[in-house]
Short mmCIF file of N, CA and C in Angstrom, two decimals:
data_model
loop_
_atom_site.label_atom_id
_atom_site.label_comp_id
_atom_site.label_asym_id
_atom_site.label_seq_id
_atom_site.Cartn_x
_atom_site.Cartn_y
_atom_site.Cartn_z
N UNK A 14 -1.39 -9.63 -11.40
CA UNK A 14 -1.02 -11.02 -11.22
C UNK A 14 -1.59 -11.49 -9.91
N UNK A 15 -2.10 -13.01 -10.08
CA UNK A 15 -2.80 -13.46 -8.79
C UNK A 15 -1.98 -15.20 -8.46
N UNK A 16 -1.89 -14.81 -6.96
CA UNK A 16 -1.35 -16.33 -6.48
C UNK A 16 -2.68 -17.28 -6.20
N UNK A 17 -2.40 -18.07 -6.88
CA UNK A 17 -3.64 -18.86 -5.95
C UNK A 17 -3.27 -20.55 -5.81
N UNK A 18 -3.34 -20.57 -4.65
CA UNK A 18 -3.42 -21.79 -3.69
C UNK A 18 -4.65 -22.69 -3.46
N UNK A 19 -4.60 -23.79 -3.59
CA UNK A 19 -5.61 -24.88 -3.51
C UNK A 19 -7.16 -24.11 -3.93
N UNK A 20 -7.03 -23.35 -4.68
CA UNK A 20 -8.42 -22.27 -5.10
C UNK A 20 -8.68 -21.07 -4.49
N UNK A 21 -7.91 -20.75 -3.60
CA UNK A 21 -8.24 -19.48 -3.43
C UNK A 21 -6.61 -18.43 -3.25
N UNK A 22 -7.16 -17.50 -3.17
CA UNK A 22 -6.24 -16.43 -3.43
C UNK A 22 -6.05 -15.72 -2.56
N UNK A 23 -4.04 -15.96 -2.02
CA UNK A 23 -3.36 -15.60 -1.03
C UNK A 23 -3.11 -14.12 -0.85
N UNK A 24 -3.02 -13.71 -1.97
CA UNK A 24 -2.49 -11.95 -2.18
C UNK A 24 -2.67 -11.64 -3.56
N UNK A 25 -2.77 -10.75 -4.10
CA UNK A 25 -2.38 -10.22 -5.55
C UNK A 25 -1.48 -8.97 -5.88
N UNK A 26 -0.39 -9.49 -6.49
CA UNK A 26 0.49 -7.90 -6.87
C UNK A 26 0.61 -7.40 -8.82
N UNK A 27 0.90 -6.13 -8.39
CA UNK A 27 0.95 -5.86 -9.70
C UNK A 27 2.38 -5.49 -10.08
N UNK A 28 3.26 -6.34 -9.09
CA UNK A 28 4.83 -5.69 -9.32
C UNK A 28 5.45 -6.65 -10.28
N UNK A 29 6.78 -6.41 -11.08
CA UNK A 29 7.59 -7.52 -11.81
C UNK A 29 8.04 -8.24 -10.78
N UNK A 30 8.54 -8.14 -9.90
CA UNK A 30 9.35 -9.19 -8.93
C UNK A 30 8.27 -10.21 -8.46
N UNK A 31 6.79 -10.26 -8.61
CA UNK A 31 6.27 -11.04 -8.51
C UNK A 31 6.41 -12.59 -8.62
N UNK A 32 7.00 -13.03 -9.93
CA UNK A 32 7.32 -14.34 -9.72
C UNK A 32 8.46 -14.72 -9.56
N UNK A 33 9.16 -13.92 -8.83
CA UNK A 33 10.10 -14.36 -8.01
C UNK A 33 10.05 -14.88 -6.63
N UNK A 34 8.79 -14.75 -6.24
CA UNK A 34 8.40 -14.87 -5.13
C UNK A 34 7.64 -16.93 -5.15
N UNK A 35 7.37 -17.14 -6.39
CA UNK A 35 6.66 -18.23 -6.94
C UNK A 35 7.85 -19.81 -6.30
N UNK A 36 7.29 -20.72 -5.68
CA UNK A 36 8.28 -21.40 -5.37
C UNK A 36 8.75 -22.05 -7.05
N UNK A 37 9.96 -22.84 -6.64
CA UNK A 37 10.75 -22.52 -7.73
C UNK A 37 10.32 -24.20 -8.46
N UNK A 38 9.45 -23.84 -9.60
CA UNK A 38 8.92 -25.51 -9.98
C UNK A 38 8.56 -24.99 -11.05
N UNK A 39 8.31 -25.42 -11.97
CA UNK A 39 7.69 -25.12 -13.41
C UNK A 39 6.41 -24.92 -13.87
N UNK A 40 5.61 -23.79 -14.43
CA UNK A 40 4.44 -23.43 -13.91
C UNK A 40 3.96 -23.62 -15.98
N UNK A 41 2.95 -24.07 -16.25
CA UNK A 41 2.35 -23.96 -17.74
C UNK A 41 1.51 -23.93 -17.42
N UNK A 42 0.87 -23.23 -18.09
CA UNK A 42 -0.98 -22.23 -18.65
C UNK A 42 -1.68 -23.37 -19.03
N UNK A 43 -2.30 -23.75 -18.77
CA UNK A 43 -3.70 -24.94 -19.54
C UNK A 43 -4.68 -24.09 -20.21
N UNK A 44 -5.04 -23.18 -20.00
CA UNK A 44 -5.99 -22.42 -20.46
C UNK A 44 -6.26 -21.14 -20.28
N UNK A 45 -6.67 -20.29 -21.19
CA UNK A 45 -6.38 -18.59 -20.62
C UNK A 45 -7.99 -18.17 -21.23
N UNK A 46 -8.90 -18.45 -20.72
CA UNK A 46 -9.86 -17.39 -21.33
C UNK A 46 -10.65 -16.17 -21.39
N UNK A 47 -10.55 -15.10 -22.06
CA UNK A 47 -10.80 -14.04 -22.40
C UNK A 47 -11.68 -13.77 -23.22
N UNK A 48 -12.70 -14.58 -23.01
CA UNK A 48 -14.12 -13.53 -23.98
C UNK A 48 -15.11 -13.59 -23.03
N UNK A 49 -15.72 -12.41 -23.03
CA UNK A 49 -15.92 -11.53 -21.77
C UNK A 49 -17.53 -11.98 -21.55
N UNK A 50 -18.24 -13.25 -22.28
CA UNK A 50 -19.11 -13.72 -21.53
C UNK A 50 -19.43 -15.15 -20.79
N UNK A 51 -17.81 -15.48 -20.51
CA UNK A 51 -17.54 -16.89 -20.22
C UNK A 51 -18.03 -16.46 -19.05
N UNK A 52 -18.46 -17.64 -17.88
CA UNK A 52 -19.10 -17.29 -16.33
C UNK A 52 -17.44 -17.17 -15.53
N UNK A 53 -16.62 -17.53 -16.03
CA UNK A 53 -15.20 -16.92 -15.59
C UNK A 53 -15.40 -15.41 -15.06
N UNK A 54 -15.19 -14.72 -16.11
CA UNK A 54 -15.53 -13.42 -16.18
C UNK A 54 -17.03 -12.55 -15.90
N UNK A 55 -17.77 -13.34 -16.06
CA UNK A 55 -19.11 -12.92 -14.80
C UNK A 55 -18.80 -12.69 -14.05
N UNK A 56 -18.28 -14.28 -13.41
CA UNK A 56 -18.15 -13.86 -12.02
C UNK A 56 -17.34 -13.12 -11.31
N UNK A 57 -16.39 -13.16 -12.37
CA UNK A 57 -15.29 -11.51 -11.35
C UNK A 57 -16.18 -10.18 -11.87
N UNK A 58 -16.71 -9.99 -12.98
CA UNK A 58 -17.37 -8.38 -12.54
C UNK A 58 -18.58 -8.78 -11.39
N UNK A 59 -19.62 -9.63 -11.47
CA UNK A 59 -20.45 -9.74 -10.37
C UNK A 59 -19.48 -9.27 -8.77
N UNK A 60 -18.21 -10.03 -8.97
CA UNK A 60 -17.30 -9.40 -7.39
C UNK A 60 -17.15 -8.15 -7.61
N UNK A 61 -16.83 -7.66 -8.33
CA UNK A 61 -16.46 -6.72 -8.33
C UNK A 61 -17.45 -5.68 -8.26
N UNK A 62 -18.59 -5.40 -8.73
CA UNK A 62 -20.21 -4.88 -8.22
C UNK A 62 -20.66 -5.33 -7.17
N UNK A 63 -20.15 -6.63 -6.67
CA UNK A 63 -20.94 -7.08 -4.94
C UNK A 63 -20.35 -6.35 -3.82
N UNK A 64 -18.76 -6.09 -4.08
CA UNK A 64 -17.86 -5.46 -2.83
C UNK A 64 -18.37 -4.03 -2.67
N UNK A 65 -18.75 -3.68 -3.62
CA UNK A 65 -18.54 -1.75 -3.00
C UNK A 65 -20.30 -1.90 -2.45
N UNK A 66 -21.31 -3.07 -2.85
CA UNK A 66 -22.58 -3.10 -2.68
C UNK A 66 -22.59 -3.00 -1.22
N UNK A 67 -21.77 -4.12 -0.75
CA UNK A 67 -21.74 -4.76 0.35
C UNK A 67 -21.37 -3.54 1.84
N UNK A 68 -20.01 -2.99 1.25
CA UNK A 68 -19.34 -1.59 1.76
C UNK A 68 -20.38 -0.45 2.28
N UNK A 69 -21.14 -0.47 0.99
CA UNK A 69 -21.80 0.72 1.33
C UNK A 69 -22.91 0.27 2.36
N UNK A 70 -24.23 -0.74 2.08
CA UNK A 70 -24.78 -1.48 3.13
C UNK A 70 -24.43 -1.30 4.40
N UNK A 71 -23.36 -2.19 4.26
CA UNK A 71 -22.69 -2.05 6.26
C UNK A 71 -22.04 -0.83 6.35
N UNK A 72 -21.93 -0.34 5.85
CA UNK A 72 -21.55 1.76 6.52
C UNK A 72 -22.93 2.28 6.76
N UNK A 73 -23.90 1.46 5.62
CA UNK A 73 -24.61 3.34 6.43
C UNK A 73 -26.02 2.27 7.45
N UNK A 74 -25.73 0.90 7.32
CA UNK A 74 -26.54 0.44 8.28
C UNK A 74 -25.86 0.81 9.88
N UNK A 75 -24.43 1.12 9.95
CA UNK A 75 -23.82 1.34 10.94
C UNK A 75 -24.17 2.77 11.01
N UNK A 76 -24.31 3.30 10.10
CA UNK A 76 -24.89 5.15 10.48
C UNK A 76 -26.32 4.84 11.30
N UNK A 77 -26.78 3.84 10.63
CA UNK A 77 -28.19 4.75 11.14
C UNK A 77 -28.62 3.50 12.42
N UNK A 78 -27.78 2.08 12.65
CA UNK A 78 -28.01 1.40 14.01
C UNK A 78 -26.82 1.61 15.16
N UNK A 79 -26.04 1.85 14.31
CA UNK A 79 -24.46 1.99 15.14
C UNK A 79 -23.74 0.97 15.17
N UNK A 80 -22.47 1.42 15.26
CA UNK A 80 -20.93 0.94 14.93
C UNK A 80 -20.98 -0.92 15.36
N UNK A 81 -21.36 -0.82 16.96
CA UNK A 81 -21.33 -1.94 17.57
C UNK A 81 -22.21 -3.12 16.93
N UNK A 82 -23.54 -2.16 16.35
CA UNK A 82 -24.83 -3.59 15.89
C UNK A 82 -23.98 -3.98 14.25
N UNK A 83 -23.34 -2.80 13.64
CA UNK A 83 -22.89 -3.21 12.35
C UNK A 83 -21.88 -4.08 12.36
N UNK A 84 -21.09 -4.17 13.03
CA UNK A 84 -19.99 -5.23 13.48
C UNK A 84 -20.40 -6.35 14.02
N UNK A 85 -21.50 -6.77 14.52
CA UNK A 85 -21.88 -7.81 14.86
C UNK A 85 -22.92 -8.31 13.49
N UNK A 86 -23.73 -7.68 13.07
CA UNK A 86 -23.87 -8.44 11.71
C UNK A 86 -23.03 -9.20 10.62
N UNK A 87 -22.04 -7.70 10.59
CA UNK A 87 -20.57 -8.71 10.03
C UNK A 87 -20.68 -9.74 10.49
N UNK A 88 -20.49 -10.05 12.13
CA UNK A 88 -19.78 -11.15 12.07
C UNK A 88 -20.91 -12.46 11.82
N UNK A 89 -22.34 -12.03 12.22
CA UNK A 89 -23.40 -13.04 11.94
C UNK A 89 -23.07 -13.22 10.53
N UNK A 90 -23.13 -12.25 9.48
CA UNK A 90 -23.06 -12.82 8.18
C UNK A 90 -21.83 -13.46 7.82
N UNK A 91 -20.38 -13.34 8.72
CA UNK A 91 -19.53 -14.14 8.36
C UNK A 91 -19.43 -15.04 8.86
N UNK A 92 -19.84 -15.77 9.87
CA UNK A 92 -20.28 -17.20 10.45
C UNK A 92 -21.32 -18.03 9.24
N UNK A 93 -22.21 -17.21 8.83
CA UNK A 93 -23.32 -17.85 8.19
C UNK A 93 -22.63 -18.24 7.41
N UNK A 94 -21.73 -17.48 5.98
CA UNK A 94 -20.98 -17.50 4.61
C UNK A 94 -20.05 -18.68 5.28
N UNK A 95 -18.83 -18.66 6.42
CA UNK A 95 -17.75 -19.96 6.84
C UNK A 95 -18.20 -21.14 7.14
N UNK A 96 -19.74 -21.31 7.76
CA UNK A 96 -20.64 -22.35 8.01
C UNK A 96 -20.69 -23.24 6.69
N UNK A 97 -21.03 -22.77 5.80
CA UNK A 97 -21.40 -22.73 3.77
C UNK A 97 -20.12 -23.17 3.81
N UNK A 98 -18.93 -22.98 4.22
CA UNK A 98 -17.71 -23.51 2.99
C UNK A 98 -17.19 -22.47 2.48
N UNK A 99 -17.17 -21.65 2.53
CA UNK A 99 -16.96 -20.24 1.91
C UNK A 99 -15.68 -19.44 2.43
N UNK A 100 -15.35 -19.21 2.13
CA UNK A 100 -13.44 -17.85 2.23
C UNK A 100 -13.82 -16.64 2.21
N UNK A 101 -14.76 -16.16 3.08
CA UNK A 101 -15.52 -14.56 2.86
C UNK A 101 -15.66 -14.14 4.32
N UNK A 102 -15.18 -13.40 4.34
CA UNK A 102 -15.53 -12.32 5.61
C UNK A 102 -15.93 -10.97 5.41
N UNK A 103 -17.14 -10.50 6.48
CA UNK A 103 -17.96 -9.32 6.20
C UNK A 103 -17.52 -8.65 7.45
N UNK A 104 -17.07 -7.70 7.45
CA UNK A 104 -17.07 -6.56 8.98
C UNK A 104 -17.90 -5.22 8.56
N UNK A 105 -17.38 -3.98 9.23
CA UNK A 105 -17.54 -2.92 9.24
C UNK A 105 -17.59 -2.20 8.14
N UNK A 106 -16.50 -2.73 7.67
CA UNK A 106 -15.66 -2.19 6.46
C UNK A 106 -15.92 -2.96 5.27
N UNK A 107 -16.64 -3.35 5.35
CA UNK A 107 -16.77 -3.92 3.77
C UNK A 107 -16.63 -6.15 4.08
N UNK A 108 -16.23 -6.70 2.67
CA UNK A 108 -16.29 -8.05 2.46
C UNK A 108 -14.55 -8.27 2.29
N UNK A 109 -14.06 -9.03 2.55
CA UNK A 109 -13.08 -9.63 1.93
C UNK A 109 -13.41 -11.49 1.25
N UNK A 110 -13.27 -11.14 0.31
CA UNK A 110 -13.65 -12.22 -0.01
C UNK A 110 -12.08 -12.90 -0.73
N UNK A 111 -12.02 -14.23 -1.01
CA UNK A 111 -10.88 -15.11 -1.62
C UNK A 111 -11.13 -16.01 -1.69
N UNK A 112 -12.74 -16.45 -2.07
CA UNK A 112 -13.66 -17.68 -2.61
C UNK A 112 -13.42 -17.49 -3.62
N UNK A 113 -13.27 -18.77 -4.72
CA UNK A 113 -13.37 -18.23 -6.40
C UNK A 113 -14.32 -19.67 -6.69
N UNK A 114 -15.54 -19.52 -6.95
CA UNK A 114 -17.06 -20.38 -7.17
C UNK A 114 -15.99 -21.20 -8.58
N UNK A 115 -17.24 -22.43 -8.59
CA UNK A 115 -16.86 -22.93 -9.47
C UNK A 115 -17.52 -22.79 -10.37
N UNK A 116 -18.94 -22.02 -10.19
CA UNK A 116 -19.66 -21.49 -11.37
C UNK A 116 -20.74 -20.35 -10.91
N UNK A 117 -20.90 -19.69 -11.75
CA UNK A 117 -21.69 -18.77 -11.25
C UNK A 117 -22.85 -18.43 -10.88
N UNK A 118 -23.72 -19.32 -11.54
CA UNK A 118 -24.80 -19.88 -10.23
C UNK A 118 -24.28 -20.53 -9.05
N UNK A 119 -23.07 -20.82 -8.46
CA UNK A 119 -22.48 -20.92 -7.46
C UNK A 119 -22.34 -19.41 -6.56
N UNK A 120 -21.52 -18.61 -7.05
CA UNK A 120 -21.61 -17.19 -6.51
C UNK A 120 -22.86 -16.25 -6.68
N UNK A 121 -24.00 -16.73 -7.42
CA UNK A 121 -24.78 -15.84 -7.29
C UNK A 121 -25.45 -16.72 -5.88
N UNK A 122 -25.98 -17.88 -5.92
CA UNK A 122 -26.05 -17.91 -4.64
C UNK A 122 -25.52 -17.65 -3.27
N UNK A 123 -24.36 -17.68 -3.22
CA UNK A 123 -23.77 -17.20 -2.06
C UNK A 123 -24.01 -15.40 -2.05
N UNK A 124 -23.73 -15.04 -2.70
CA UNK A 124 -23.98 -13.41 -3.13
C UNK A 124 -25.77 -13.27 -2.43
N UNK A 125 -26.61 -13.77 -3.41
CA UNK A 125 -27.68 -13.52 -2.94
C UNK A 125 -28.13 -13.83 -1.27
N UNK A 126 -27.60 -15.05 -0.68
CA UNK A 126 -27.82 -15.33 0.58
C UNK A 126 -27.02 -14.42 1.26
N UNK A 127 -26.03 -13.98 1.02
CA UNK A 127 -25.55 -12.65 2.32
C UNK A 127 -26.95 -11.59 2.13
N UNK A 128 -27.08 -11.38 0.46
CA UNK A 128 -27.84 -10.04 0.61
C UNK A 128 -29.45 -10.38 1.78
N UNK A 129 -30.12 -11.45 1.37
CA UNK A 129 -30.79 -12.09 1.91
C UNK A 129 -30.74 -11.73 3.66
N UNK A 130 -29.77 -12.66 4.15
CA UNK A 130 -29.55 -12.45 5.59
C UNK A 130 -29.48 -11.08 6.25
N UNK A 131 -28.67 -10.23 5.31
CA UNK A 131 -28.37 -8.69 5.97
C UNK A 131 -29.84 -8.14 5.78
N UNK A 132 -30.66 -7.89 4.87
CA UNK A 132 -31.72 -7.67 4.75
C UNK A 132 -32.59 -8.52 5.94
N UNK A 133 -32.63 -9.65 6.17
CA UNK A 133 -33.66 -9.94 7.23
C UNK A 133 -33.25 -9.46 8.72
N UNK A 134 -31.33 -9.70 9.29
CA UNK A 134 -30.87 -9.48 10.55
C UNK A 134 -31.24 -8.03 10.43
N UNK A 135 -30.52 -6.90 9.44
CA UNK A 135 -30.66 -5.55 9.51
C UNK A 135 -32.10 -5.31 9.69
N UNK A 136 -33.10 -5.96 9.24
CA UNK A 136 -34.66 -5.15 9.08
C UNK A 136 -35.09 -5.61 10.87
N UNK A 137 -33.91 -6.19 11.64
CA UNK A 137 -34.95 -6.61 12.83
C UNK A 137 -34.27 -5.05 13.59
N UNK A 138 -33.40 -4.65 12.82
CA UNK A 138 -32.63 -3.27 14.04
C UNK A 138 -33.38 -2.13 13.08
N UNK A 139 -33.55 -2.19 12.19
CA UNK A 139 -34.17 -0.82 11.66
C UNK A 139 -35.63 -1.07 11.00
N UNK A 140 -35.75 -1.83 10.95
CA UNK A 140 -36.87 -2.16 10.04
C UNK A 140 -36.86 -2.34 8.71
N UNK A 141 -37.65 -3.25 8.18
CA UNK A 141 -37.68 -3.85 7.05
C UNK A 141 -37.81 -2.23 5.35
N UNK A 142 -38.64 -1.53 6.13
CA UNK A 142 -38.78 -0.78 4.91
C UNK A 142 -37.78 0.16 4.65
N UNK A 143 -37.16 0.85 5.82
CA UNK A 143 -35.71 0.89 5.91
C UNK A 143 -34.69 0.49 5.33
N UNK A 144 -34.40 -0.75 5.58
CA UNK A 144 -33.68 -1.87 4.80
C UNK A 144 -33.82 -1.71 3.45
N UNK A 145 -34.61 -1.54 2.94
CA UNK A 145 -35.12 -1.78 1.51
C UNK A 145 -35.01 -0.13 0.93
N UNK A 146 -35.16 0.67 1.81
CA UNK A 146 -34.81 2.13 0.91
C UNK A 146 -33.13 1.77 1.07
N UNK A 147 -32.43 1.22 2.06
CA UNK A 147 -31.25 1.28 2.19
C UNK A 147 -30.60 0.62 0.61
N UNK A 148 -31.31 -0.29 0.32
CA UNK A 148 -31.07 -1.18 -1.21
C UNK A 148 -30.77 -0.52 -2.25
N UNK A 149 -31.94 -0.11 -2.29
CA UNK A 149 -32.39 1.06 -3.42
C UNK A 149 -31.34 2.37 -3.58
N UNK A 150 -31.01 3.00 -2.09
CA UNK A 150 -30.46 4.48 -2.12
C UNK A 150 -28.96 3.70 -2.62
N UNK A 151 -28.71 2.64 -2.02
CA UNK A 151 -27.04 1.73 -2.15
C UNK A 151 -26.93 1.59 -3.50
N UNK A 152 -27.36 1.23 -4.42
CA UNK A 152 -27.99 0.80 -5.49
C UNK A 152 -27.35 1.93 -7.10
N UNK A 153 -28.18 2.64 -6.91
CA UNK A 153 -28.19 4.21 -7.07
C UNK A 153 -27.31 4.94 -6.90
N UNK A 154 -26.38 4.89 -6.09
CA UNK A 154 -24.61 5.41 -5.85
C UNK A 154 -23.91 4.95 -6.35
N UNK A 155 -24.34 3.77 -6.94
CA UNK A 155 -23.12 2.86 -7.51
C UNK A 155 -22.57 3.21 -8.77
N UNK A 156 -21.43 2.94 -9.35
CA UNK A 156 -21.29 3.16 -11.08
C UNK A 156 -22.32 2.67 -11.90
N UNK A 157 -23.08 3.15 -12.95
CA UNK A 157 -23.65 2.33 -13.79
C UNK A 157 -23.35 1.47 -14.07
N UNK A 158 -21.81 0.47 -14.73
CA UNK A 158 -21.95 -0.67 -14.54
C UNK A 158 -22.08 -1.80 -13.81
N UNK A 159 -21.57 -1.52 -12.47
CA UNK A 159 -21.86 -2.18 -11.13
C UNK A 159 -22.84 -2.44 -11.60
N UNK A 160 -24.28 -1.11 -10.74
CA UNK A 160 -25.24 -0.83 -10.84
C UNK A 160 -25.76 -1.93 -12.26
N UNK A 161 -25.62 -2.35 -13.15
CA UNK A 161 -26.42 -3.41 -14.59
C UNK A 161 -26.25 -4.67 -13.98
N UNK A 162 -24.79 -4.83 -13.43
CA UNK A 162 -24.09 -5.81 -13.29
C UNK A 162 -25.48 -6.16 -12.22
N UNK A 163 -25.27 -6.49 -11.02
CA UNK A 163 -26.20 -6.23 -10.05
C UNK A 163 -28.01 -6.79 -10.21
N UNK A 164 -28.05 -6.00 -10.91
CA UNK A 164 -29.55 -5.87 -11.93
C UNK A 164 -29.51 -7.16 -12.64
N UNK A 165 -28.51 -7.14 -13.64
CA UNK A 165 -28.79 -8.32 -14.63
C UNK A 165 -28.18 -9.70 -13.55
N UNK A 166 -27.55 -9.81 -12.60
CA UNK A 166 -27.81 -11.28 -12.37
C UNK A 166 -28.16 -11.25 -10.55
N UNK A 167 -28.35 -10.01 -10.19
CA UNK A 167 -28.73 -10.24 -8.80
C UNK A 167 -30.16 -10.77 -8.49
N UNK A 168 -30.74 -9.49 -9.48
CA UNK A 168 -32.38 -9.21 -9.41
C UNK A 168 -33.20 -10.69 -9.86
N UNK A 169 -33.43 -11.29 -10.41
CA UNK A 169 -33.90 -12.67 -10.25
C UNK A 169 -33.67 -13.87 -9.29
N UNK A 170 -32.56 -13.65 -8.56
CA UNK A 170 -31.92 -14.26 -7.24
C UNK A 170 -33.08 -14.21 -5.99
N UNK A 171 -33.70 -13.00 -6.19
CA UNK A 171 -34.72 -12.49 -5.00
C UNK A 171 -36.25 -12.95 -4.89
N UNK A 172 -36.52 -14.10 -5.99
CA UNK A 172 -37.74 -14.31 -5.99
C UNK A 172 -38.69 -13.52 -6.37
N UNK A 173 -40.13 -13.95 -6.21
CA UNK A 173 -40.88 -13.17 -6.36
C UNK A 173 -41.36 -11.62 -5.34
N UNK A 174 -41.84 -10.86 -5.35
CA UNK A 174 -42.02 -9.54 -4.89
C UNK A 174 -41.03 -9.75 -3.34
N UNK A 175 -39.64 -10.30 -4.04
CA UNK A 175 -38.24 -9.94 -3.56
C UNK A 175 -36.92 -9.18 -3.63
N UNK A 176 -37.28 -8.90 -5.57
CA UNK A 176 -37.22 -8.25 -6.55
C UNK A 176 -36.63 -6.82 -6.12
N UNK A 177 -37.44 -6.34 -5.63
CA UNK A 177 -37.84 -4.82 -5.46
C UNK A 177 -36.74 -4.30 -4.33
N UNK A 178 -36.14 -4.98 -3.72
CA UNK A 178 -35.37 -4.83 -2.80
C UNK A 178 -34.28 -4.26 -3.25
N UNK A 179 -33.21 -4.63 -4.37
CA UNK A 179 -32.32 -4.18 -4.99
C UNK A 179 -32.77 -3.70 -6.39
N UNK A 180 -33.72 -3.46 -6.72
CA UNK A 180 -33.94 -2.88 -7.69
C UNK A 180 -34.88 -1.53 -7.84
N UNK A 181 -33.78 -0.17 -8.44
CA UNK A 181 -34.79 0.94 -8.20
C UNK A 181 -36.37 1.24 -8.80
N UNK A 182 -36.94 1.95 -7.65
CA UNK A 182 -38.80 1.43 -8.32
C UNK A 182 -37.88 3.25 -9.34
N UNK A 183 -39.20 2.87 -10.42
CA UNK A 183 -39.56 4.22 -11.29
C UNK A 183 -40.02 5.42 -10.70
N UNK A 184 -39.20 6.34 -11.15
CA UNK A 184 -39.42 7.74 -10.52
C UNK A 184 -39.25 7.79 -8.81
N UNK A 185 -38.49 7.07 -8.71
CA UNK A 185 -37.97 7.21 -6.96
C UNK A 185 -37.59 8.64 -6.74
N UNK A 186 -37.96 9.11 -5.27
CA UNK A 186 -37.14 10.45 -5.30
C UNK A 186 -36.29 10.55 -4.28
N UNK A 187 -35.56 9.04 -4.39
CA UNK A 187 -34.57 9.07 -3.39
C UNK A 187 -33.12 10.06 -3.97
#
């Protein structure tokens, strides 16, 4: 179960006492949809494949520039995303996000412009080709469905021979 306030989302529990917590006014459903290729539901698996993307990125860009430069990207990429209008914060540790797009070419752009930015700020501390095995090796750890998810609506986001950045080349021997 999810609260959500003027569009975005305060907390989520999975307990019964949950709507007890609901102020006390009369709440009806307008609409419930559940077929699993509405952009509703895109866009929560796309979140749900972007967070652990994102996680892994800023951990091991912090392995290999350190703790201090990875925390300050966070916070460049979370200035950039709050600048936009956006309910997303990036640290150390991963994204918190509690934006909900109003369509999903809405979140794939925002999605793609973090990946975008971390890829250009990160390639000035490690370098660009770096960066881009970092994509690839991130990529590749992931669950296979993430991992499609990702593929099928990230990978055209990147332009031309932009592509290649999140997407594994053939016969890699990473």
């Amino acid at each position: 179960e999810l609260m959500v306030i003027n569009g975005q989302a305060r907390f989520s529990v999975g307990d019964a006492a949950f709507t007890q917590t609901l102020p006390n006014i009369d709440y009806k459903i307008l609409r419930y949809l559940s077929v699993g290729d509405h952009d509703v539901w895109r866009e929560y698996k796309l979140r749900l494949a972007f967070h652990p993307l994102m996680r892994m990125l800023i951990v091991r860009f912090g392995e290999l520039a350190g703790r201090a430069l990875a925390e300050r990207l966070g916070g460049q990429l979370t200035d950039w995303v709050t600048n936009g209008g956006w309910n997303i914060s990036i640290n150390g540790n991963g994204v918190v996000n509690r934006e909900f797009f109003d369509s999903i070419k809405e979140a794939l752009g925002v999605y793609a412009g973090i990946l975008r930015r971390f890829r250009d700020e990160a390639g000035l501390a490690v370098g660009p080709r770096l960066v881009e095995n970092m994509f690839r090796e991130t990529l590749m750890k992931l669950p296979p469905l993430f991992r499609n998810v990702l593929n099928q609506y990230m990978f055209e986001q990147f332009g031309p021979g932009g592509a290649a950045i999140i997407a594994p080349k053939e016969g890699s021997q990473l």
